[in-house]
mmCIF file of N, CA and C in Angstrom:
data_model
loop_
_atom_site.group_PDB
_atom_site.id
_atom_site.type_symbol
_atom_site.label_atom_id
_atom_site.label_comp_id
_atom_site.label_asym_id
_atom_site.label_seq_id
_atom_site.Cartn_x
_atom_site.Cartn_y
_atom_site.Cartn_z
ATOM 1 N N MET A 1 31.179 107.795 293.952
ATOM 2 C CA MET A 1 31.098 106.609 292.927
ATOM 3 C C MET A 1 31.739 105.522 293.626
ATOM 4 N N ALA A 2 31.557 104.546 292.985
ATOM 5 C CA ALA A 2 31.858 103.028 293.545
ATOM 6 C C ALA A 2 33.399 103.008 293.173
ATOM 7 N N ASN A 3 34.129 102.069 294.054
ATOM 8 C CA ASN A 3 35.519 101.758 293.713
ATOM 9 C C ASN A 3 35.584 100.788 292.988
ATOM 10 N N LYS A 4 36.796 100.458 292.252
ATOM 11 C CA LYS A 4 36.718 99.415 291.302
ATOM 12 C C LYS A 4 36.718 98.222 291.930
ATOM 13 N N THR A 5 37.230 97.944 293.422
ATOM 14 C CA THR A 5 37.508 96.514 293.847
ATOM 15 C C THR A 5 35.989 96.225 294.627
ATOM 16 N N GLU A 6 35.475 97.146 295.043
ATOM 17 C CA GLU A 6 34.178 96.938 295.514
ATOM 18 C C GLU A 6 33.054 96.500 294.651
ATOM 19 N N LYS A 7 31.927 95.957 295.053
ATOM 20 C CA LYS A 7 30.750 95.380 294.198
ATOM 21 C C LYS A 7 30.166 96.748 294.108
ATOM 22 N N SER A 8 29.433 96.966 292.955
ATOM 23 C CA SER A 8 28.461 98.184 292.737
ATOM 24 C C SER A 8 27.174 97.786 292.181
ATOM 25 N N ILE A 9 26.396 98.632 292.428
ATOM 26 C CA ILE A 9 25.047 98.654 291.817
ATOM 27 C C ILE A 9 24.308 99.703 291.421
ATOM 28 N N ASN A 10 23.645 99.586 290.167
ATOM 29 C CA ASN A 10 22.911 100.350 289.404
ATOM 30 C C ASN A 10 21.531 100.655 289.987
ATOM 31 N N ILE A 11 21.045 101.733 290.253
ATOM 32 C CA ILE A 11 19.770 102.056 290.550
ATOM 33 C C ILE A 11 18.967 102.809 289.636
ATOM 34 N N THR A 12 18.037 102.421 289.012
ATOM 35 C CA THR A 12 17.026 103.184 288.080
ATOM 36 C C THR A 12 15.581 103.463 288.624
ATOM 37 N N LEU A 13 15.341 104.787 288.650
ATOM 38 C CA LEU A 13 13.981 105.221 288.833
ATOM 39 C C LEU A 13 13.017 104.593 287.860
ATOM 40 N N VAL A 14 11.889 103.929 288.192
ATOM 41 C CA VAL A 14 10.844 103.226 287.159
ATOM 42 C C VAL A 14 9.672 103.821 287.578
ATOM 43 N N ARG A 15 9.263 104.388 288.617
ATOM 44 C CA ARG A 15 8.156 104.854 288.995
ATOM 45 C C ARG A 15 8.282 106.463 289.537
ATOM 46 N N SER A 16 7.116 107.096 289.322
ATOM 47 C CA SER A 16 7.068 108.485 289.871
ATOM 48 C C SER A 16 7.021 108.664 291.290
ATOM 49 N N SER A 17 7.709 109.885 291.744
ATOM 50 C CA SER A 17 7.684 110.122 293.331
ATOM 51 C C SER A 17 6.430 110.715 293.668
ATOM 52 N N ASN A 18 5.387 111.055 292.659
ATOM 53 C CA ASN A 18 4.125 111.828 293.095
ATOM 54 C C ASN A 18 3.395 110.827 293.957
ATOM 55 N N GLY A 19 3.001 111.459 295.055
ATOM 56 C CA GLY A 19 1.869 110.806 295.928
ATOM 57 C C GLY A 19 2.959 109.906 296.846
ATOM 58 N N VAL A 20 4.073 109.844 297.052
ATOM 59 C CA VAL A 20 4.905 109.368 298.082
ATOM 60 C C VAL A 20 5.048 110.053 299.544
ATOM 61 N N LEU A 21 5.632 109.410 300.250
ATOM 62 C CA LEU A 21 5.661 110.024 301.708
ATOM 63 C C LEU A 21 6.900 110.837 301.552
ATOM 64 N N LYS A 22 7.040 112.052 302.535
ATOM 65 C CA LYS A 22 8.076 112.680 302.371
ATOM 66 C C LYS A 22 9.559 112.167 302.589
ATOM 67 N N ASN A 23 9.503 111.107 303.299
ATOM 68 C CA ASN A 23 10.659 110.432 303.587
ATOM 69 C C ASN A 23 11.277 109.725 302.400
ATOM 70 N N GLN A 24 10.189 109.275 301.752
ATOM 71 C CA GLN A 24 10.644 108.487 300.549
ATOM 72 C C GLN A 24 11.272 109.480 299.358
ATOM 73 N N LYS A 25 10.556 110.677 299.372
ATOM 74 C CA LYS A 25 11.107 111.575 298.455
ATOM 75 C C LYS A 25 12.555 112.032 298.914
ATOM 76 N N ALA A 26 12.742 112.322 300.104
ATOM 77 C CA ALA A 26 14.134 112.554 300.605
ATOM 78 C C ALA A 26 15.231 111.587 300.310
ATOM 79 N N ASN A 27 14.622 110.224 300.284
ATOM 80 C CA ASN A 27 15.655 109.107 299.806
ATOM 81 C C ASN A 27 15.910 109.352 298.455
ATOM 82 N N LEU A 28 14.950 109.303 297.598
ATOM 83 C CA LEU A 28 15.250 109.391 296.302
ATOM 84 C C LEU A 28 16.084 110.791 295.985
ATOM 85 N N GLU A 29 15.776 111.846 296.585
ATOM 86 C CA GLU A 29 16.844 112.741 296.355
ATOM 87 C C GLU A 29 18.178 112.699 296.826
ATOM 88 N N ALA A 30 18.325 112.081 297.965
ATOM 89 C CA ALA A 30 19.751 111.527 298.556
ATOM 90 C C ALA A 30 20.356 110.427 297.475
ATOM 91 N N LEU A 31 19.704 110.055 296.894
ATOM 92 C CA LEU A 31 20.232 108.849 295.778
ATOM 93 C C LEU A 31 20.530 109.675 294.679
ATOM 94 N N GLY A 32 19.993 110.840 294.363
ATOM 95 C CA GLY A 32 20.098 111.698 292.991
ATOM 96 C C GLY A 32 19.249 111.397 292.044
ATOM 97 N N LEU A 33 18.042 110.726 292.217
ATOM 98 C CA LEU A 33 17.036 110.400 291.218
ATOM 99 C C LEU A 33 16.214 111.352 291.347
ATOM 100 N N HIS A 34 15.874 111.906 290.116
ATOM 101 C CA HIS A 34 15.010 112.976 289.853
ATOM 102 C C HIS A 34 14.129 112.544 288.844
ATOM 103 N N LYS A 35 14.506 111.993 287.483
ATOM 104 C CA LYS A 35 13.580 111.687 286.428
ATOM 105 C C LYS A 35 13.419 110.242 286.394
ATOM 106 N N ILE A 36 12.082 109.765 285.909
ATOM 107 C CA ILE A 36 12.028 108.505 285.517
ATOM 108 C C ILE A 36 13.027 107.825 284.626
ATOM 109 N N GLY A 37 13.678 106.918 284.495
ATOM 110 C CA GLY A 37 14.543 106.440 283.470
ATOM 111 C C GLY A 37 15.874 106.621 284.068
ATOM 112 N N GLN A 38 16.269 107.546 284.922
ATOM 113 C CA GLN A 38 17.437 108.013 285.445
ATOM 114 C C GLN A 38 18.141 106.996 286.280
ATOM 115 N N THR A 39 19.274 106.645 285.917
ATOM 116 C CA THR A 39 20.208 105.510 286.509
ATOM 117 C C THR A 39 21.514 106.151 287.120
ATOM 118 N N LYS A 40 21.778 105.828 288.146
ATOM 119 C CA LYS A 40 22.908 106.131 289.096
ATOM 120 C C LYS A 40 23.774 104.934 289.786
ATOM 121 N N THR A 41 24.911 104.906 289.728
ATOM 122 C CA THR A 41 25.799 103.744 290.287
ATOM 123 C C THR A 41 26.478 104.081 291.600
ATOM 124 N N PHE A 42 26.173 103.408 292.601
ATOM 125 C CA PHE A 42 26.722 103.246 293.925
ATOM 126 C C PHE A 42 27.334 102.343 294.459
ATOM 127 N N ALA A 43 28.422 102.325 295.376
ATOM 128 C CA ALA A 43 28.933 101.202 296.064
ATOM 129 C C ALA A 43 27.897 100.514 296.740
ATOM 130 N N ASP A 44 28.112 99.137 296.905
ATOM 131 C CA ASP A 44 27.053 97.941 297.562
ATOM 132 C C ASP A 44 27.243 98.188 298.904
ATOM 133 N N ASN A 45 26.565 99.153 299.816
ATOM 134 C CA ASN A 45 26.926 98.984 301.175
ATOM 135 C C ASN A 45 25.633 99.201 301.891
ATOM 136 N N ALA A 46 25.680 99.094 303.228
ATOM 137 C CA ALA A 46 24.504 99.131 303.984
ATOM 138 C C ALA A 46 23.750 100.487 303.957
ATOM 139 N N CYS A 47 24.413 101.397 303.763
ATOM 140 C CA CYS A 47 23.990 102.759 303.730
ATOM 141 C C CYS A 47 22.944 102.962 302.619
ATOM 142 N N VAL A 48 23.423 102.535 301.510
ATOM 143 C CA VAL A 48 22.725 102.594 300.075
ATOM 144 C C VAL A 48 21.623 101.554 300.285
ATOM 145 N N ARG A 49 21.936 100.467 300.757
ATOM 146 C CA ARG A 49 20.986 99.407 300.783
ATOM 147 C C ARG A 49 19.539 99.890 301.663
ATOM 148 N N GLY A 50 19.875 100.477 302.575
ATOM 149 C CA GLY A 50 18.839 100.938 303.570
ATOM 150 C C GLY A 50 17.965 101.787 302.882
ATOM 151 N N LYS A 51 18.501 103.069 302.080
ATOM 152 C CA LYS A 51 17.859 103.949 301.371
ATOM 153 C C LYS A 51 17.019 103.122 300.408
ATOM 154 N N ILE A 52 17.419 102.228 299.681
ATOM 155 C CA ILE A 52 16.820 101.298 298.615
ATOM 156 C C ILE A 52 15.654 100.714 299.265
ATOM 157 N N ALA A 53 15.876 100.081 300.531
ATOM 158 C CA ALA A 53 14.622 99.386 301.047
ATOM 159 C C ALA A 53 13.396 100.573 301.222
ATOM 160 N N LYS A 54 13.760 101.460 301.371
ATOM 161 C CA LYS A 54 12.367 102.555 301.695
ATOM 162 C C LYS A 54 11.787 102.903 300.313
ATOM 163 N N VAL A 55 12.343 102.718 299.434
ATOM 164 C CA VAL A 55 11.822 103.250 298.020
ATOM 165 C C VAL A 55 11.927 102.034 297.152
ATOM 166 N N SER A 56 11.818 100.844 297.551
ATOM 167 C CA SER A 56 12.026 99.423 296.775
ATOM 168 C C SER A 56 10.951 99.526 295.740
ATOM 169 N N HIS A 57 9.566 100.084 296.079
ATOM 170 C CA HIS A 57 8.705 99.932 295.010
ATOM 171 C C HIS A 57 8.774 100.912 294.046
ATOM 172 N N LEU A 58 9.681 101.868 293.768
ATOM 173 C CA LEU A 58 9.942 102.802 293.009
ATOM 174 C C LEU A 58 11.211 102.804 291.950
ATOM 175 N N VAL A 59 11.894 101.971 292.594
ATOM 176 C CA VAL A 59 13.312 101.817 291.676
ATOM 177 C C VAL A 59 13.570 100.355 291.376
ATOM 178 N N LYS A 60 14.331 100.042 290.502
ATOM 179 C CA LYS A 60 15.105 98.604 290.017
ATOM 180 C C LYS A 60 16.558 98.738 290.256
ATOM 181 N N VAL A 61 16.778 97.763 290.938
ATOM 182 C CA VAL A 61 18.268 97.587 291.158
ATOM 183 C C VAL A 61 19.053 96.396 290.625
ATOM 184 N N GLU A 62 20.136 96.757 289.988
ATOM 185 C CA GLU A 62 20.982 95.902 289.309
ATOM 186 C C GLU A 62 22.296 95.930 289.866
ATOM 187 N N GLU A 63 22.747 94.510 290.219
ATOM 188 C CA GLU A 63 24.149 94.290 290.904
ATOM 189 C C GLU A 63 25.079 94.289 289.439
ATOM 190 N N ILE A 64 26.264 94.893 289.659
ATOM 191 C CA ILE A 64 27.406 94.949 288.603
ATOM 192 C C ILE A 64 28.366 93.913 288.871
#
C-alpha cells in the first residue's frame, strides 16, 4: 500500500485480458487486477509505472 506522504495512484482494469500477450497478463496479475472494474491503489514509483506502461491499453490510471 501507499505511504501517506508519497503520491499514490489508483489503477482500474477497464478491458478484458482475453487475447493479450503472456507478459501483459503477468503484469496484470502482479498488479492484482483480475476482474473488469477492479481498482487497486499503489505508490507512484518507477516499478509500478513500468507495469502500467505494458498494459496501458487495458487500464485507467488516476493520480490521487
